Amino acid sequence: RAMSGVPRRALLWCTLVTMWELSWEQLRYSLPEEMQKGSFVGDVAKDLGLEISALRARGARVVSEGRRQYFSLQEKTGHLVVAERIDREQVCRLMDKCVLRCEVLLEGEMKVYATEVEIRDINDNTPAFKEGQLEEKLSETTAVGSRFPLRSAQDPDSGSNSLQRYELSGDDHFSLAIQTATDGEKGPELVLAKALDREEAAFHDLLLTAMDGGDPARTGTARIRVVVLDANDNAPVFSHTVYTVRVREDVPVGSALLSVSATDADDGMNGEVKYIFQKISEVAFEIFHLDSNTGEISLLRELDFEEISSHEMEVQAKDDGGLFDMAKVTITVSDVNDNAPEISVRSLLNAVPEDSPSGTVVALLHVQDRDSGANGENARVRYRLCEGQVRGAPLSSYVSVHAETGALYALRSFDYEEVREVGLWVRAEDGGAPALSSNVSVRLLIVDENDNAPQVLYPPPASSGTGAVAGWTGVELAPRSAEPGTLGDVGVSVTRWLVVAVAAVGFLLVAFLLVLLALRLRQWRRSRLLAASSGTLRAVPASHFVGIEGVRAFLHSYAHDVSLTADSRKSQLGCPGGSCCNTLPAAPPPDKDAPLLLPKETS
């Protein structure tokens, strides 16, 4: 029996290993740089052996490393396409091989397929010199065959599209030699082919051409003027042939890193030494500054270990007579823990069923730390759950996170009737000194399941059948359910409509009373006006009537002038001497004032 169990365990291990390898299958593609957005990269559906419908059903999507999304997955075709135009010289600066990595994630199966896309270089850059005009000063006693290094051209392209050769033209006193460094980089050197004679020619103008290996080839040129000087028999000499310094990446801008020093035994102008960068990369040229008089190298902008960890350059010490010496400078950047882990949610279940069993993975977290060494290995990053509570219970009793993988899983089933959503924070912390960390917020929505039966609320269950009313043939049920769906909302819906009906009836009653009151007030006001105008017929000026039909008849019969003073309450009423009617105007009764005239005061 013991022997029979060994093959079974071996078979189980083989099965698990096979499933793991299938889950982490790697896809590799290649495409040229500068491709348009939407360009085809690879057929993911075909390479994974999946139908397009199956790929869509499993929630396939592309997750890129870093902050920029260079690729996307088309749902209709299953093709991996370019999402953003890629410039190889910017994305993979100073790298011979440019590979962009992303992951094809099948959320439905929690499977990840690592994908590598190699970006091939095209000849889209021309070799260029930092300065279009170069000047070399040579003594007329310079020996034939002497070599003078020239500044190299720069071509960001790689492979055969990079800088391949130089050509020199313009004068037969000089020729061109190519010096190949240990790293394979080619540098031009000016070789004196014939003896110089200042009295014969004080200047020699040359043209240096740099060419790459593209088809067609791209070229860049620089003009060189050679100034012939009088004799200078001593060249500058550096105190060291190699200068090495190590600095932290957080050193302040403007700090002096090191100084190079060279001496010249000559006196006067021929003994003055000037320092220049002879061979330096474009990146280093933007970071470091060399004082031409003192030889001090200082920092122009911040260092970044994650971008470049070491800088190499050559410094030339040259006197006024054209003699020089060379020294190599190496600046090594030390890493500090200046990058916090970048944590993100790689995959998240949109909704978690309330009956999910314990151990269900509800989210996958991913972290990146740009630091390296003891301060930033991703294997040293650990996840932990921030403290919190859910309905008075500790958050750690509901969910947990794996400290190394970042998998967030449920510890027990949820109850939608008690908890409908869970909000939490997950922290990722690196192993640096001091440690840096970052947080991410995760919100889990709980989905209800039909796990509660309806309950009859009305009528209440009778203890016996003796209390039933005679002639009752049925009952009216008022069901209630703990579920928030249609059945659970029946009682709530009936109550809501009853409240709406009562409110509507009350509103109509109040409106009816207001209308009735308005009609009564209007009738009362009209009766008052009629009572005032009834009795003995009196001639009333037009200003006595407000809104009474027939006012125009009185306006034809009477006219009056009213003048009011603004400084007091005095008023004057002027009446004409005659009337067109056969009646005389009657004055109002002494015990009643005219309702529409201001009281008259005598001065």
Coordinates of C-alpha atoms in Angstrom, one line a residue:
R1 CA 0.0 0.0 0.0
A2 CA 2.8 2.4 0.8
M3 CA 4.4 1.8 -2.6
S4 CA 1.1 2.3 -4.4
G5 CA 0.7 5.8 -2.9
V6 CA 4.0 7.1 -4.3
P7 CA 2.9 6.9 -8.0
R8 CA -0.3 8.6 -7.1
R9 CA 1.5 11.5 -5.5
A10 CA 3.9 11.7 -8.4
L11 CA 1.0 11.9 -10.8
L12 CA -0.6 14.6 -8.8
W13 CA 2.6 16.7 -8.7
C14 CA 3.0 16.3 -12.5
T15 CA -0.6 17.5 -13.0
L16 CA -0.1 20.6 -10.8
V17 CA 3.1 21.5 -12.6
T18 CA 1.5 21.2 -16.0
M19 CA -1.4 23.4 -14.9
W20 CA 1.0 26.0 -13.5
E21 CA 3.0 26.1 -16.8
L22 CA -0.2 26.5 -18.8
S23 CA -1.3 29.4 -16.6
W24 CA 2.0 31.2 -17.1
E25 CA 2.5 30.5 -20.8
Q26 CA 4.7 33.2 -22.5
L27 CA 3.9 34.9 -25.8
R28 CA 6.6 36.5 -27.9
Y29 CA 6.1 39.0 -30.8
S30 CA 8.2 41.5 -32.7
L31 CA 7.4 44.7 -34.6
P32 CA 9.3 47.7 -35.9
E33 CA 9.2 51.0 -34.0
E34 CA 7.2 54.0 -35.0
M35 CA 4.2 51.9 -36.1
Q36 CA 0.8 53.6 -36.2
K37 CA -1.8 53.2 -33.5
G38 CA -3.9 50.1 -34.2
S39 CA -1.1 48.3 -36.0
F40 CA -1.2 44.5 -35.8
V41 CA 1.2 42.9 -33.3
G42 CA 0.1 39.3 -32.9
D43 CA -3.0 37.0 -32.9
V44 CA -3.4 36.3 -29.2
A45 CA -6.6 34.2 -29.7
K46 CA -4.8 31.9 -32.2
D47 CA -1.7 31.6 -30.1
L48 CA -3.7 30.7 -27.0
G49 CA -5.8 28.2 -28.9
L50 CA -9.0 30.0 -28.0
E51 CA -12.0 31.1 -30.0
I52 CA -12.8 34.9 -30.0
S53 CA -16.0 34.3 -28.2
A54 CA -14.3 32.3 -25.5
L55 CA -11.6 35.0 -25.2
R56 CA -14.3 37.7 -24.7
A57 CA -16.3 35.5 -22.3
R58 CA -13.2 35.0 -20.1
G59 CA -12.6 38.7 -19.7
A60 CA -9.3 38.9 -21.6
R61 CA -7.4 42.2 -21.3
V62 CA -3.8 43.5 -21.5
V63 CA -1.9 44.8 -18.5
S64 CA 1.3 46.6 -19.2
E65 CA 4.3 47.1 -16.9
G66 CA 4.8 50.7 -16.0
R67 CA 2.5 53.7 -16.3
R68 CA 2.1 53.7 -20.1
Q69 CA -0.1 51.3 -22.1
Y70 CA 1.6 50.5 -25.3
F71 CA -0.6 47.6 -26.4
S72 CA -4.3 46.7 -26.3
L73 CA -6.4 43.7 -27.2
Q74 CA -9.2 43.9 -29.8
E75 CA -12.3 42.1 -28.6
K76 CA -13.7 41.5 -32.1
T77 CA -10.5 39.9 -33.6
G78 CA -8.5 38.8 -30.6
H79 CA -5.5 40.6 -32.0
L80 CA -2.8 42.4 -30.0
V81 CA -2.4 45.9 -31.5
V82 CA -0.4 49.0 -30.9
A83 CA -2.2 51.4 -28.5
E84 CA 0.4 54.1 -28.6
R85 CA 3.2 55.0 -31.1
I86 CA 6.5 53.6 -29.9
D87 CA 9.8 55.4 -30.3
R88 CA 12.5 52.9 -29.6
E89 CA 15.1 55.5 -28.8
Q90 CA 13.0 57.0 -26.0
V91 CA 11.5 53.8 -24.6
C92 CA 14.8 51.8 -24.6
R93 CA 17.4 54.5 -24.2
L94 CA 21.0 53.1 -24.2
M95 CA 19.8 49.5 -24.6
D96 CA 20.9 47.3 -27.4
K97 CA 17.8 45.1 -27.3
C98 CA 14.4 46.7 -26.7
V99 CA 11.8 44.4 -25.3
L100 CA 8.4 45.6 -23.9
R101 CA 6.7 43.3 -21.5
C102 CA 3.0 43.0 -20.8
E103 CA 0.5 40.4 -19.6
V104 CA -2.6 39.0 -21.1
L105 CA -5.0 38.4 -18.2
L106 CA -8.0 36.1 -18.3
E107 CA -10.0 37.3 -15.4
G108 CA -12.6 34.6 -15.7
E109 CA -10.0 31.9 -15.1
M110 CA -7.4 34.0 -13.1
K111 CA -4.8 33.1 -15.7
V112 CA -1.9 35.3 -16.7
Y113 CA 0.1 34.9 -20.0
A114 CA 3.4 36.8 -20.0
T115 CA 3.9 38.6 -23.3
E116 CA 7.2 40.0 -24.7
V117 CA 7.2 42.3 -27.7
E118 CA 10.6 43.1 -29.3
I119 CA 10.8 46.6 -30.8
R120 CA 13.0 46.5 -33.9
D121 CA 15.0 49.6 -34.8
I122 CA 14.4 51.5 -38.0
N123 CA 16.8 54.0 -39.5
D124 CA 15.0 57.2 -38.3
N125 CA 17.9 59.1 -36.8
T126 CA 20.8 60.9 -38.5
P127 CA 24.3 60.8 -37.1
A128 CA 25.0 64.2 -35.5
F129 CA 28.0 66.0 -34.0
K130 CA 27.5 68.0 -30.8
E131 CA 29.2 71.0 -32.5
G132 CA 29.1 71.7 -36.2
Q133 CA 32.4 73.7 -36.1
L134 CA 35.5 72.1 -34.5
E135 CA 38.9 73.7 -34.1
E136 CA 42.2 72.0 -33.5
K137 CA 45.4 73.9 -32.7
L138 CA 48.6 72.1 -33.7
S139 CA 52.2 73.1 -33.4
E140 CA 54.2 73.4 -36.6
T141 CA 56.7 71.0 -34.9
T142 CA 54.2 68.3 -34.5
A143 CA 55.6 65.0 -35.8
V144 CA 54.2 63.4 -38.9
G145 CA 51.9 60.5 -37.9
S146 CA 50.7 62.1 -34.7
R147 CA 47.0 61.4 -33.9
F148 CA 44.5 63.8 -32.5
P149 CA 41.1 62.4 -31.3
L150 CA 38.0 64.1 -32.6
R151 CA 34.6 64.3 -31.0
S152 CA 32.5 61.4 -32.1
A153 CA 29.1 61.7 -33.7
Q154 CA 26.0 60.4 -32.0
D155 CA 23.4 58.1 -33.6
P156 CA 20.6 56.8 -31.3
D157 CA 19.7 54.0 -33.8
S158 CA 21.1 50.5 -33.1
G159 CA 22.5 47.6 -35.1
S160 CA 23.3 48.3 -38.7
N161 CA 21.3 51.6 -38.6
S162 CA 23.8 53.0 -36.1
L163 CA 27.0 55.0 -36.8
Q164 CA 29.3 52.9 -39.0
R165 CA 32.1 54.9 -40.6
Y166 CA 33.7 58.4 -41.0
E167 CA 35.2 60.2 -44.0
L168 CA 37.6 63.2 -44.1
S169 CA 38.0 65.6 -47.0
G170 CA 39.5 69.0 -47.7
D171 CA 43.3 68.8 -47.3
D172 CA 46.1 66.3 -48.0
H173 CA 48.0 67.3 -44.9
F174 CA 45.7 65.1 -42.8
S175 CA 44.1 61.7 -43.0
L176 CA 41.6 59.9 -40.9
A177 CA 42.0 56.9 -38.6
I178 CA 39.3 55.0 -36.7
Q179 CA 40.0 53.9 -33.2
T180 CA 37.8 51.1 -31.9
A181 CA 37.3 51.1 -28.1
T182 CA 36.9 48.0 -25.9
D183 CA 33.1 48.5 -25.9
G184 CA 33.1 48.4 -29.7
E185 CA 32.4 52.2 -30.2
K186 CA 34.3 53.8 -33.0
G187 CA 36.0 57.2 -32.6
P188 CA 37.6 59.3 -35.3
E189 CA 41.2 60.4 -35.1
L190 CA 42.9 63.1 -37.1
V191 CA 46.3 61.9 -38.4
L192 CA 49.0 64.3 -39.5
A193 CA 50.1 63.0 -42.9
K194 CA 52.5 65.9 -43.9
A195 CA 54.7 68.3 -41.9
L196 CA 53.1 71.6 -41.1
D197 CA 54.6 74.9 -42.0
R198 CA 53.0 78.0 -40.5
E199 CA 54.7 80.2 -43.0
E200 CA 53.2 78.2 -45.8
A201 CA 49.6 77.8 -44.3
A202 CA 48.4 79.1 -41.0
F203 CA 45.0 77.3 -41.4
H204 CA 43.7 74.0 -42.8
D205 CA 39.9 73.6 -43.3
L206 CA 38.6 70.0 -43.3
L207 CA 35.2 68.3 -43.5
L208 CA 34.4 65.3 -41.3
T209 CA 31.4 63.1 -42.4
A210 CA 29.7 60.5 -40.3
M211 CA 27.6 57.8 -42.0
D212 CA 25.3 55.1 -40.7
G213 CA 24.6 51.7 -42.2
G214 CA 21.0 52.3 -43.3
D215 CA 19.6 51.9 -46.8
P216 CA 19.7 54.7 -47.8
A217 CA 22.5 55.8 -45.5
R218 CA 22.1 59.0 -43.4
T219 CA 25.0 61.3 -42.9
G220 CA 26.1 64.1 -40.6
T221 CA 29.0 66.6 -41.1
A222 CA 31.3 68.8 -39.0
R223 CA 33.7 71.4 -40.2
I224 CA 37.2 71.3 -38.7
R225 CA 39.7 74.2 -38.8
V226 CA 43.3 73.3 -37.9
V227 CA 45.2 76.3 -36.6
V228 CA 49.0 76.0 -37.0
L229 CA 50.9 77.4 -33.9
D230 CA 54.5 78.0 -33.0
A231 CA 56.5 75.3 -31.2
N232 CA 55.2 74.0 -27.9
D233 CA 57.4 71.2 -26.6
N234 CA 55.5 70.1 -23.4
A235 CA 52.1 68.5 -23.2
P236 CA 49.8 68.6 -20.2
V237 CA 49.9 65.5 -18.0
F238 CA 47.1 64.2 -15.8
S239 CA 47.9 63.3 -12.2
H240 CA 45.8 60.1 -12.7
T241 CA 44.9 58.2 -15.9
V242 CA 41.6 57.0 -14.3
Y243 CA 39.4 58.9 -11.9
T244 CA 36.7 57.0 -10.0
V245 CA 34.1 58.3 -7.6
R246 CA 30.9 56.9 -6.1
V247 CA 28.0 59.2 -5.2
R248 CA 24.5 58.8 -3.8
E249 CA 21.7 59.4 -6.2
D250 CA 20.1 61.9 -3.8
V251 CA 23.2 64.3 -3.9
P252 CA 22.0 67.9 -4.4
V253 CA 22.1 69.6 -7.7
G254 CA 25.2 71.8 -8.0
S255 CA 27.4 69.7 -5.8
A256 CA 31.0 69.2 -6.8
L257 CA 31.7 65.5 -7.4
L258 CA 35.4 65.4 -8.2
S259 CA 38.2 67.4 -9.8
V260 CA 40.7 66.3 -12.5
S261 CA 44.1 67.9 -12.6
A262 CA 46.8 68.2 -15.3
T263 CA 50.1 70.1 -15.3
D264 CA 52.1 71.6 -18.1
A265 CA 55.8 72.3 -17.8
D266 CA 55.7 75.1 -20.4
D267 CA 55.5 78.7 -19.4
G268 CA 53.2 81.5 -20.5
M269 CA 50.3 80.7 -22.8
N270 CA 51.6 77.3 -23.7
G271 CA 51.5 76.3 -20.0
E272 CA 47.8 77.1 -19.5
V273 CA 45.6 74.0 -19.5
K274 CA 41.9 73.9 -20.5
Y275 CA 39.7 70.9 -19.7
I276 CA 36.9 69.6 -22.0
F277 CA 34.8 66.5 -22.3
Q278 CA 36.3 64.6 -25.2
K279 CA 34.1 61.5 -25.1
I280 CA 30.7 61.6 -23.3
S281 CA 27.2 60.3 -23.9
E282 CA 24.3 62.6 -24.5
V283 CA 22.7 61.7 -21.1
A284 CA 25.9 62.4 -19.2
F285 CA 26.5 65.6 -21.0
E286 CA 23.1 66.9 -19.7
I287 CA 23.9 65.7 -16.1
F288 CA 27.5 66.8 -15.5
H289 CA 29.4 70.1 -15.9
L290 CA 33.1 70.4 -16.3
D291 CA 34.8 73.6 -15.4
S292 CA 37.2 74.3 -18.2
N293 CA 39.6 76.2 -16.0
T294 CA 39.6 74.2 -12.7
G295 CA 38.7 70.7 -13.9
E296 CA 35.9 70.4 -11.4
I297 CA 33.0 68.2 -12.3
S298 CA 29.7 69.2 -10.8
L299 CA 26.1 68.1 -11.0
L300 CA 23.6 69.9 -13.4
R301 CA 20.5 67.9 -12.6
E302 CA 19.4 65.1 -10.3
L303 CA 20.9 61.6 -10.6
D304 CA 18.6 58.6 -11.0
F305 CA 20.0 55.2 -10.2
E306 CA 17.0 53.5 -11.8
E307 CA 17.7 55.2 -15.1
I308 CA 21.6 54.9 -15.3
S309 CA 23.7 53.4 -12.5
S310 CA 27.2 54.4 -13.9
H311 CA 28.6 57.1 -16.2
E312 CA 31.9 56.9 -18.0
M313 CA 33.5 59.8 -19.9
E314 CA 36.9 60.9 -21.1
V315 CA 38.4 64.3 -20.2
Q316 CA 41.0 66.1 -22.3
A317 CA 43.5 68.5 -20.8
K318 CA 44.8 70.7 -23.6
D319 CA 47.3 73.6 -23.6
D320 CA 47.2 76.6 -25.9
G321 CA 49.7 75.0 -28.1
G322 CA 47.4 72.1 -29.0
L323 CA 49.2 69.4 -26.9
F324 CA 46.9 67.3 -24.7
D325 CA 46.6 64.4 -22.4
M326 CA 43.6 62.1 -21.8
A327 CA 42.1 60.7 -18.6
K328 CA 39.1 58.4 -18.0
V329 CA 36.4 59.4 -15.4
T330 CA 33.9 56.9 -14.0
I331 CA 31.1 58.1 -11.8
T332 CA 29.1 55.3 -10.0
V333 CA 25.7 56.1 -8.6
S334 CA 24.6 54.4 -5.4
D335 CA 21.0 53.5 -5.0
V336 CA 18.9 55.0 -2.1
N337 CA 15.3 53.9 -1.2
D338 CA 13.6 56.9 -2.9
N339 CA 10.8 55.0 -4.7
A340 CA 7.7 53.7 -2.9
P341 CA 6.2 50.5 -4.1
E342 CA 3.5 51.2 -6.7
I343 CA 0.5 49.1 -5.9
S344 CA -2.4 48.5 -8.2
V345 CA -5.4 46.2 -8.5
R346 CA -4.6 43.8 -11.3
S347 CA -7.9 41.9 -11.3
L348 CA -11.1 42.5 -9.2
L349 CA -14.4 40.6 -9.1
N350 CA -17.1 43.2 -10.0
A351 CA -19.5 41.5 -7.5
V352 CA -19.0 38.9 -4.8
P353 CA -21.9 36.5 -4.2
E354 CA -22.9 36.4 -0.6
D355 CA -22.6 32.6 -0.6
S356 CA -19.0 32.6 -1.8
P357 CA -17.1 29.9 0.2
S358 CA -14.1 30.7 2.4
G359 CA -10.9 31.1 0.4
T360 CA -12.5 32.6 -2.7
V361 CA -10.0 35.0 -4.4
V362 CA -11.8 38.3 -4.8
A363 CA -8.9 40.5 -6.1
L364 CA -5.3 40.2 -7.3
L365 CA -2.9 43.0 -6.3
H366 CA 0.3 43.9 -8.2
V367 CA 3.2 46.0 -7.0
Q368 CA 6.3 47.6 -8.7
D369 CA 9.3 49.0 -7.0
R370 CA 11.9 50.8 -9.1
D371 CA 14.5 50.6 -6.5
S372 CA 17.0 47.7 -6.6
G373 CA 19.3 45.8 -4.2
A374 CA 18.5 45.7 -0.6
N375 CA 16.1 48.7 -1.0
G376 CA 13.8 47.5 -3.7
E377 CA 13.7 43.8 -4.7
N378 CA 10.1 43.0 -5.4
A379 CA 10.5 39.8 -3.5
R380 CA 11.0 41.9 -0.4
V381 CA 7.7 43.8 -0.8
R382 CA 5.0 42.6 1.6
Y383 CA 1.3 43.2 1.6
R384 CA -0.9 43.7 4.7
L385 CA -4.5 44.7 5.4
C386 CA -5.2 48.0 7.1
E387 CA -7.3 47.9 10.2
G388 CA -11.0 48.4 9.8
Q389 CA -14.4 47.2 11.0
V390 CA -17.5 45.9 9.2
R391 CA -20.7 46.3 11.3
G392 CA -18.7 46.3 14.5
A393 CA -16.7 43.2 13.6
P394 CA -12.9 43.3 12.6
L395 CA -12.3 43.6 8.9
S396 CA -9.7 40.8 9.3
S397 CA -12.6 38.4 10.1
Y398 CA -14.1 38.9 6.6
V399 CA -11.1 39.1 4.2
S400 CA -7.4 38.6 4.2
V401 CA -4.4 39.3 1.9
H402 CA -1.5 37.1 1.1
A403 CA 1.6 38.8 2.3
E404 CA 3.8 37.8 -0.7
T405 CA 1.5 37.3 -3.7
G406 CA -1.1 40.1 -2.9
A407 CA -4.1 37.8 -3.4
L408 CA -7.1 39.1 -1.6
Y409 CA -9.5 36.4 -0.5
A410 CA -12.6 35.9 1.6
L411 CA -12.3 34.2 5.0
R412 CA -16.0 33.4 5.2
S413 CA -19.3 33.8 3.4
F414 CA -21.1 37.1 3.4
D415 CA -24.7 37.9 4.3
Y416 CA -26.2 40.5 2.0
E417 CA -29.0 41.3 4.4
E418 CA -26.3 42.4 6.9
V419 CA -23.4 43.6 4.7
R420 CA -23.9 44.9 1.2
E421 CA -20.4 46.2 0.5
V422 CA -17.0 46.1 2.1
G423 CA -14.5 48.9 1.8
L424 CA -10.9 48.2 2.7
W425 CA -7.3 49.5 2.3
V426 CA -4.3 47.3 1.4
R427 CA -0.7 48.5 2.1
A428 CA 2.5 47.4 0.3
E429 CA 5.8 48.1 2.1
D430 CA 9.3 47.5 0.8
G431 CA 12.3 46.3 2.8
G432 CA 14.3 49.5 2.5
A433 CA 15.7 51.5 5.3
P434 CA 13.7 53.5 5.9
A435 CA 10.8 51.5 4.5
L436 CA 8.5 53.1 2.0
S437 CA 4.9 52.1 1.4
S438 CA 1.8 52.9 -0.6
N439 CA -1.9 52.1 -0.2
V440 CA -4.7 51.1 -2.6
S441 CA -8.4 51.2 -1.9
V442 CA -10.6 48.2 -2.7
R443 CA -14.4 48.1 -2.6
L444 CA -16.2 44.8 -2.7
L445 CA -19.9 44.7 -3.7
I446 CA -21.9 41.8 -2.3
V447 CA -24.5 40.2 -4.6
D448 CA -27.7 39.0 -3.0
E449 CA -28.8 35.3 -3.4
N450 CA -32.3 34.0 -2.8
D451 CA -31.7 32.5 0.6
N452 CA -34.7 33.9 2.5
A453 CA -38.3 32.6 2.3
P454 CA -41.3 35.1 2.4
Q455 CA -43.3 35.4 5.7
V456 CA -47.1 36.0 6.0
L457 CA -47.7 39.1 8.1
Y458 CA -51.5 39.5 7.8
P459 CA -53.8 38.0 8.9
P460 CA -52.0 36.6 11.9
P461 CA -52.4 32.9 12.3
A462 CA -55.5 32.1 14.4
S463 CA -55.1 29.7 17.3
S464 CA -58.3 28.0 16.4
G465 CA -61.0 28.1 13.8
T466 CA -63.8 29.3 16.1
G467 CA -62.9 33.0 15.7
A468 CA -63.5 33.0 11.9
V469 CA -66.3 35.3 10.7
A470 CA -69.3 33.5 9.2
G471 CA -69.3 33.7 5.4
W472 CA -65.5 34.4 5.1
T473 CA -64.4 32.5 2.1
G474 CA -60.7 33.6 1.7
V475 CA -57.9 35.5 3.3
E476 CA -55.7 38.5 2.1
L477 CA -52.1 37.9 2.5
A478 CA -49.4 40.6 3.2
P479 CA -46.1 38.8 2.4
R480 CA -42.8 40.0 3.6
S481 CA -39.3 38.7 2.7
A482 CA -35.8 39.6 3.8
E483 CA -34.8 39.7 0.2
P484 CA -34.5 43.1 -1.5
G485 CA -36.1 41.9 -4.7
T486 CA -39.7 42.0 -6.0
L487 CA -41.1 39.7 -3.3
G488 CA -39.4 41.6 -0.5
D489 CA -40.8 44.9 -1.7
V490 CA -44.5 43.9 -2.0
G491 CA -45.5 45.3 1.4
V492 CA -43.3 48.4 1.0
S493 CA -44.9 49.1 -2.4
V494 CA -48.5 48.8 -1.0
T495 CA -47.7 51.1 1.9
R496 CA -46.0 53.6 -0.4
W497 CA -49.1 53.8 -2.7
L498 CA -51.4 54.2 0.3
V499 CA -49.3 57.2 1.6
V500 CA -49.4 58.7 -1.9
A501 CA -53.2 58.3 -2.1
V502 CA -53.8 59.9 1.3
A503 CA -51.5 62.8 0.4
A504 CA -53.3 63.4 -2.9
V505 CA -56.7 63.4 -1.2
G506 CA -55.5 65.9 1.4
F507 CA -54.0 68.1 -1.3
L508 CA -57.3 68.2 -3.2
L509 CA -59.3 69.0 0.0
V510 CA -57.0 71.9 0.8
A511 CA -57.2 73.2 -2.8
F512 CA -61.0 73.0 -2.7
L513 CA -61.2 75.0 0.5
L514 CA -58.9 77.7 -0.8
V515 CA -61.0 78.1 -4.0
L516 CA -64.2 78.2 -2.0
L517 CA -62.7 80.9 0.3
A518 CA -61.6 83.0 -2.7
L519 CA -65.0 82.9 -4.3
R520 CA -66.6 84.0 -1.0
L521 CA -64.2 86.9 -0.7
R522 CA -64.9 88.0 -4.2
Q523 CA -68.7 87.9 -3.7
W524 CA -68.4 89.9 -0.4
R525 CA -66.3 92.6 -2.0
R526 CA -68.7 93.0 -4.9
S527 CA -71.6 93.3 -2.5
R528 CA -69.8 96.1 -0.6
L529 CA -69.2 98.0 -3.9
L530 CA -72.8 97.7 -5.0
A531 CA -74.0 98.8 -1.5
A532 CA -71.9 101.9 -1.7
S533 CA -73.2 102.9 -5.1
S534 CA -76.9 102.3 -4.3
G535 CA -79.5 104.6 -2.7
T536 CA -79.8 108.2 -3.8
L537 CA -78.2 108.8 -7.1
R538 CA -75.1 110.8 -6.5
A539 CA -72.7 112.2 -9.0
V540 CA -69.4 110.7 -8.1
P541 CA -66.1 111.7 -9.9
A542 CA -64.4 109.0 -11.9
S543 CA -61.8 108.5 -9.3
H544 CA -64.5 107.1 -6.9
F545 CA -64.9 104.0 -9.0
V546 CA -62.5 101.1 -9.2
G547 CA -63.3 98.3 -11.6
I548 CA -67.0 99.2 -12.0
E549 CA -68.5 99.0 -15.4
G550 CA -70.0 102.3 -16.6
V551 CA -67.1 104.5 -15.4
R552 CA -66.7 105.8 -18.9
A553 CA -70.2 107.4 -18.8
F554 CA -69.3 109.5 -15.7
L555 CA -65.9 110.4 -17.3
H556 CA -67.9 112.0 -20.1
S557 CA -70.0 114.0 -17.6
Y558 CA -67.4 115.1 -15.1
A559 CA -63.8 116.1 -15.1
H560 CA -61.7 117.3 -12.3
D561 CA -58.1 118.3 -11.7
V562 CA -56.2 116.9 -8.7
S563 CA -52.9 118.3 -7.6
L564 CA -50.8 116.9 -4.8
T565 CA -47.8 118.4 -3.0
A566 CA -44.8 116.2 -2.3
D567 CA -43.8 117.9 0.9
S568 CA -47.1 117.4 2.8
R569 CA -50.4 115.6 2.7
K570 CA -52.2 118.6 1.2
S571 CA -54.3 118.2 -1.9
Q572 CA -56.3 120.5 -4.2
L573 CA -59.3 119.5 -6.2
G574 CA -60.5 121.8 -9.0
C575 CA -63.9 121.3 -10.5
P576 CA -65.2 123.0 -13.7
G577 CA -67.9 125.5 -13.5
G578 CA -70.5 123.8 -15.6
S579 CA -71.7 120.3 -16.5
C580 CA -73.0 118.8 -19.6
C581 CA -75.7 117.0 -17.6
N582 CA -79.0 118.5 -16.2
T583 CA -78.0 117.6 -12.6
L584 CA -75.7 119.2 -10.1
P585 CA -72.9 117.3 -8.5
A586 CA -73.8 116.1 -5.1
A587 CA -71.2 116.3 -2.3
P588 CA -70.6 113.2 -0.3
P589 CA -72.3 112.9 3.1
P590 CA -70.4 114.7 5.8
D591 CA -70.0 111.7 7.9
K592 CA -68.3 109.7 5.1
D593 CA -65.0 110.4 3.4
A594 CA -64.4 109.9 -0.2
P595 CA -62.7 106.5 -0.4
L596 CA -60.4 107.3 -3.3
L597 CA -59.4 110.9 -2.6
L598 CA -56.7 112.1 -0.3
P599 CA -58.0 114.2 2.7
K600 CA -58.0 117.9 1.9
E601 CA -56.3 120.3 4.3
T602 CA -56.6 124.1 4.3
S603 CA -53.6 126.2 4.8

